[in-house]
PDB file of C-alpha atoms in Angstrom:
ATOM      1  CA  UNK A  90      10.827 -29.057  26.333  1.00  0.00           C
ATOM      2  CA  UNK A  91      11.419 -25.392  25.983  1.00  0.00           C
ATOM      3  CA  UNK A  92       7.994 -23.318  25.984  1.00  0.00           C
ATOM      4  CA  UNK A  93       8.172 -19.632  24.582  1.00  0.00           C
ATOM      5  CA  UNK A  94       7.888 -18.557  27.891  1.00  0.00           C
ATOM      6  CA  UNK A  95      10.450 -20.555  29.232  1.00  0.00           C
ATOM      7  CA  UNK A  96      13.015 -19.600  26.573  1.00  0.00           C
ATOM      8  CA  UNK A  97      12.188 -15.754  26.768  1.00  0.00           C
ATOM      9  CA  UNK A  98      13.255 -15.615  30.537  1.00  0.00           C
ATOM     10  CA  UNK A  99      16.371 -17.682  29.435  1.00  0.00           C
ATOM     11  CA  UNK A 100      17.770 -15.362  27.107  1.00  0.00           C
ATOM     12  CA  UNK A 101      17.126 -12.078  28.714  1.00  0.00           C
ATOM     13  CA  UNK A 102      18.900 -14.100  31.817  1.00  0.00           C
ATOM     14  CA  UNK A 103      21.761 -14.867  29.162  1.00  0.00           C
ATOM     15  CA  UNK A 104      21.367 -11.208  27.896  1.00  0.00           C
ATOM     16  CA  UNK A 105      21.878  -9.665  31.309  1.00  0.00           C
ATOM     17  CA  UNK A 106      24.736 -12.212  32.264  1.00  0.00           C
ATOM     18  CA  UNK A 107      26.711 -12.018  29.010  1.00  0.00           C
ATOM     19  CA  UNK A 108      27.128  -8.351  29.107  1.00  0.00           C
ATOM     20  CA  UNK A 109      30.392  -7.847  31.171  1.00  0.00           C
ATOM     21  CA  UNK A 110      31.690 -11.667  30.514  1.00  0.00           C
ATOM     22  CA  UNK A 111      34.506 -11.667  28.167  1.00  0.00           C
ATOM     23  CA  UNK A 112      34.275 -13.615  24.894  1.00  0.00           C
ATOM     24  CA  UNK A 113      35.854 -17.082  26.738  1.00  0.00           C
ATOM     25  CA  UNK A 114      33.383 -17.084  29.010  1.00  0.00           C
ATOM     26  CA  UNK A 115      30.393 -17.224  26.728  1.00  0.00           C
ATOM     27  CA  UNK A 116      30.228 -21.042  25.568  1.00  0.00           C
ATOM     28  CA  UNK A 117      30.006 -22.326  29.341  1.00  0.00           C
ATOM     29  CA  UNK A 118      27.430 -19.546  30.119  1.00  0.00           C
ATOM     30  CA  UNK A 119      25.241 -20.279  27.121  1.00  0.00           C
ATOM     31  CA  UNK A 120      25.470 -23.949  28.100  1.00  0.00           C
ATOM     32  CA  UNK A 121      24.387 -23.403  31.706  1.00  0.00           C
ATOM     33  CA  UNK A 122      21.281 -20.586  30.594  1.00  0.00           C
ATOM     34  CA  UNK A 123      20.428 -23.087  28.241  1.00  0.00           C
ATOM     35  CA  UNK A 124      20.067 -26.715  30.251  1.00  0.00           C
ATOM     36  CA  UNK A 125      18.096 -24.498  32.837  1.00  0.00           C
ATOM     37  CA  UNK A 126      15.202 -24.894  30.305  1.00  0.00           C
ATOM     38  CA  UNK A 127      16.144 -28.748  28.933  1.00  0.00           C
ATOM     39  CA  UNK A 128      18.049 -27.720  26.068  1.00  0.00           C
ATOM     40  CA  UNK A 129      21.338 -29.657  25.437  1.00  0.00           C
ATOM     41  CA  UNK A 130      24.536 -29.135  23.988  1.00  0.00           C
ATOM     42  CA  UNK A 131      25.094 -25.484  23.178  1.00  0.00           C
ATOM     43  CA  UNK A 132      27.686 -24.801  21.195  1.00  0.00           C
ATOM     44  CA  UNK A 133      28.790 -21.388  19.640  1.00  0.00           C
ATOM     45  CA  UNK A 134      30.400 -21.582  16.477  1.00  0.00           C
ATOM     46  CA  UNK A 135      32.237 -18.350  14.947  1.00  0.00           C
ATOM     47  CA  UNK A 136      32.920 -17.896  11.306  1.00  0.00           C
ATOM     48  CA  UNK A 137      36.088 -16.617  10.302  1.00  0.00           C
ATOM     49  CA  UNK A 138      36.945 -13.480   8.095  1.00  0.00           C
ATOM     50  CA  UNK A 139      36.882 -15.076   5.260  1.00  0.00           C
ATOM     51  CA  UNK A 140      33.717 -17.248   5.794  1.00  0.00           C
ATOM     52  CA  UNK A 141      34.908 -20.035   5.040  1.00  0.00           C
ATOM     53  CA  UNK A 142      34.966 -22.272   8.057  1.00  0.00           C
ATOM     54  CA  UNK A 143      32.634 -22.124  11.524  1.00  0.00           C
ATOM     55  CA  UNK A 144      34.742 -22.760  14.999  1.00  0.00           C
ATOM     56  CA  UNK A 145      33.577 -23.871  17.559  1.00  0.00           C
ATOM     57  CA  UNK A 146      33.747 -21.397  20.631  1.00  0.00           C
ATOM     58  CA  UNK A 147      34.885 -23.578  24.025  1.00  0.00           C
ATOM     59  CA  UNK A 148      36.756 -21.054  26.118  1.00  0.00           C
ATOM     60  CA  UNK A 149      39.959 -23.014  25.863  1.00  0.00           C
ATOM     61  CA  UNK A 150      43.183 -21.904  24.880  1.00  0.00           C
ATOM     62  CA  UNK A 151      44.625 -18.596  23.563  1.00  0.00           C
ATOM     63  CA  UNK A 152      41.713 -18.478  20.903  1.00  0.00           C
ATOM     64  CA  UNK A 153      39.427 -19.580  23.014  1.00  0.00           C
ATOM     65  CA  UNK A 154      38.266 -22.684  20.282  1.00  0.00           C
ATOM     66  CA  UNK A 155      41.002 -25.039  21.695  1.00  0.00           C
ATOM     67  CA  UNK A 156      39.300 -28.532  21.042  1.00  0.00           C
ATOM     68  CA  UNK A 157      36.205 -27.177  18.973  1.00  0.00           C
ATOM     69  CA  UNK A 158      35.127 -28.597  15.450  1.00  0.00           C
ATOM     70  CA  UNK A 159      35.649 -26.513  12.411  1.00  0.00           C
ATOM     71  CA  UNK A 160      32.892 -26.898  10.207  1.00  0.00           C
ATOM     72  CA  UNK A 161      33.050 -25.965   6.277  1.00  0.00           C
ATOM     73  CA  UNK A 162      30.854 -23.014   5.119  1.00  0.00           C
ATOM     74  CA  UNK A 163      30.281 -24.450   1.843  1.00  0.00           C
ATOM     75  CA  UNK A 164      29.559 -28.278   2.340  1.00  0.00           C
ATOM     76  CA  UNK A 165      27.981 -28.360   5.831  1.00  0.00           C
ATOM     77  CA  UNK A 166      24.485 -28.251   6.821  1.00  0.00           C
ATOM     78  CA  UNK A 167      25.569 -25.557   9.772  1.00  0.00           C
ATOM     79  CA  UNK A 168      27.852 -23.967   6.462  1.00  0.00           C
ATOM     80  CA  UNK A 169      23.846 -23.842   4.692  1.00  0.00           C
ATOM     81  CA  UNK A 170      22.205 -22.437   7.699  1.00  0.00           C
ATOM     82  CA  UNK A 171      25.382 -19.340   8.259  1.00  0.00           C
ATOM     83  CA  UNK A 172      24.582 -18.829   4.405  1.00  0.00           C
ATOM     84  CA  UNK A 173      20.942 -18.018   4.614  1.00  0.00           C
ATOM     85  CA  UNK A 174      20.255 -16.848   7.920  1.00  0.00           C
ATOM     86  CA  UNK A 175      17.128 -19.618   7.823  1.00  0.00           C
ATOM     87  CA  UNK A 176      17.356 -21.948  11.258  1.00  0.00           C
ATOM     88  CA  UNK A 177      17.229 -25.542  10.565  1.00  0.00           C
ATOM     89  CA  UNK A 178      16.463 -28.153  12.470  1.00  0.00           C
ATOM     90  CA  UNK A 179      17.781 -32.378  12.091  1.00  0.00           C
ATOM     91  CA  UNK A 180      17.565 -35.437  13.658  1.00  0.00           C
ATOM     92  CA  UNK A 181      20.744 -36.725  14.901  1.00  0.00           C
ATOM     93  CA  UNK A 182      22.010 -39.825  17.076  1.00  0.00           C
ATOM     94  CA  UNK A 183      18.949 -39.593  19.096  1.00  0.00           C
ATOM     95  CA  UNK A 184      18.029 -35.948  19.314  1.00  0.00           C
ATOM     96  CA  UNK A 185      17.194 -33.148  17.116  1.00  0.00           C
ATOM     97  CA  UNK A 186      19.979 -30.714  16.319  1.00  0.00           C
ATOM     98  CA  UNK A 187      18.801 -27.015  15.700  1.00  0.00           C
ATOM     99  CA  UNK A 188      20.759 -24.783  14.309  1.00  0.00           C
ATOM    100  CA  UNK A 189      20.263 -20.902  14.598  1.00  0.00           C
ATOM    101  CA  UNK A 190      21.844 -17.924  12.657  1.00  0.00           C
ATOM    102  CA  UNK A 191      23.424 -15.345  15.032  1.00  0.00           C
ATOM    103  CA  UNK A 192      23.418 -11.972  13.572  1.00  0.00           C
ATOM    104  CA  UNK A 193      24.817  -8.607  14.741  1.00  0.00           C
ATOM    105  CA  UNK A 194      22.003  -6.651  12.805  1.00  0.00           C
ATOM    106  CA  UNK A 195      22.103  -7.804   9.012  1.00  0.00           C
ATOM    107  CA  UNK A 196      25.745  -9.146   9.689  1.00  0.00           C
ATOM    108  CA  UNK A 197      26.560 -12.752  10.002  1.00  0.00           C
ATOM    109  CA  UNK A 198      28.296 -13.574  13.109  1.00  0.00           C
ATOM    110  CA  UNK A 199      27.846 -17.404  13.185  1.00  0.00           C
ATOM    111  CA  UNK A 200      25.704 -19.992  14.606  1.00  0.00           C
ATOM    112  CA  UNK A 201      23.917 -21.414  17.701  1.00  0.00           C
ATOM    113  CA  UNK A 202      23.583 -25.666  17.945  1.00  0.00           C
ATOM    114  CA  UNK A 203      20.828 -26.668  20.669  1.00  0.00           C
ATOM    115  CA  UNK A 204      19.839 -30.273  20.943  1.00  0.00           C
ATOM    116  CA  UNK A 205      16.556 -31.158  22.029  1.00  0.00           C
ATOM    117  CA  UNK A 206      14.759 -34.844  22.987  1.00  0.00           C
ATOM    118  CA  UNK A 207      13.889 -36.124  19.584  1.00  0.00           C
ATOM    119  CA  UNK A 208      10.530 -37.646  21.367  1.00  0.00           C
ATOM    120  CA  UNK A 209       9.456 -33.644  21.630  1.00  0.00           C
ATOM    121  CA  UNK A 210       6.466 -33.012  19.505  1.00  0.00           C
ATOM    122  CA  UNK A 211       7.426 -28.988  18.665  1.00  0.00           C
ATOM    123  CA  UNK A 212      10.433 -26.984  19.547  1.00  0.00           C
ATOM    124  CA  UNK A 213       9.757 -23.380  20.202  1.00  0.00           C
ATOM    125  CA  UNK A 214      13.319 -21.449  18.443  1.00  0.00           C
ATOM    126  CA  UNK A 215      13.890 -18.094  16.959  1.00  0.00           C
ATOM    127  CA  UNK A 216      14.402 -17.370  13.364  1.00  0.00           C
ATOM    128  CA  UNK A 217      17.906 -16.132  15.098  1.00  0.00           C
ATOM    129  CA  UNK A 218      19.524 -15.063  17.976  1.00  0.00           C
ATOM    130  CA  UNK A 219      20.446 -11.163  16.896  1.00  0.00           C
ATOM    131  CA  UNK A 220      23.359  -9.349  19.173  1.00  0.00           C
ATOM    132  CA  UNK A 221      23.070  -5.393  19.875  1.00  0.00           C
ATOM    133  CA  UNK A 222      26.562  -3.623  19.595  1.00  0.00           C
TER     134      UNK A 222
END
């Protein structure tokens, strides 16, 4: 389980490391900042100009979503969560799925999934993970 503590360090580390990596680069470096402190699964999903789908981030291919889902905005729970900037978290398949709002300042970016054991009591999460430009 993630304490405040614990996930503090973790994303100043990801702060400090993320600032010369180059966009590809990201969803394996979120992964590896993030199991450091027992969270599972990262993903980064990116909405597109429109806002009308999420895509998954992977680092693969010319896009760098090559293999990644593509969630709905409109008739997804992670589509609900880009929407209102309001982290939400759900048990799923033997875990609990959070989902957090990424924000450049007021703008919506897209989304951060973390899976945690679904026998934790509490989970310790932001309201959102906010970039600086």
């Amino acid at each position: 389980m993630a304490s405040l503590e614990g996930s503090a360090r973790m994303l100043r580390a990801l702060l400090r490391a993320s600032h010369l990596s180059a966009f590809e680069e990201l969803p394996a470096l979120v992964a590896r900042h993030a199991g450091e402190i027992g969270l599972r699964r990262a993903r980064i999903y990116v909405a597109d100009l429109q806002e009308v789908v999420l895509r998954e981030a992977t680092g693969q291919g010319l896009d760098a979503g090559e293999g990644g889902q593509e969630l709905r905005v409109d008739a997804t729970l992670p589509g609900r969560v880009f929407c209102s900037a309001q982290s939400l978290s759900t048990p799923a398949d033997g875990c609990v799925q959070h989902w957090l709002p990424v924000l450049d300042g007021t703008e919506r970016l897209g989304l951060l999934r973390l899976d945690t054991d679904s026998s934790a009591r509490a989970v310790t999460q932001p309201p959102c993970w906010a970039t600086s430009t």
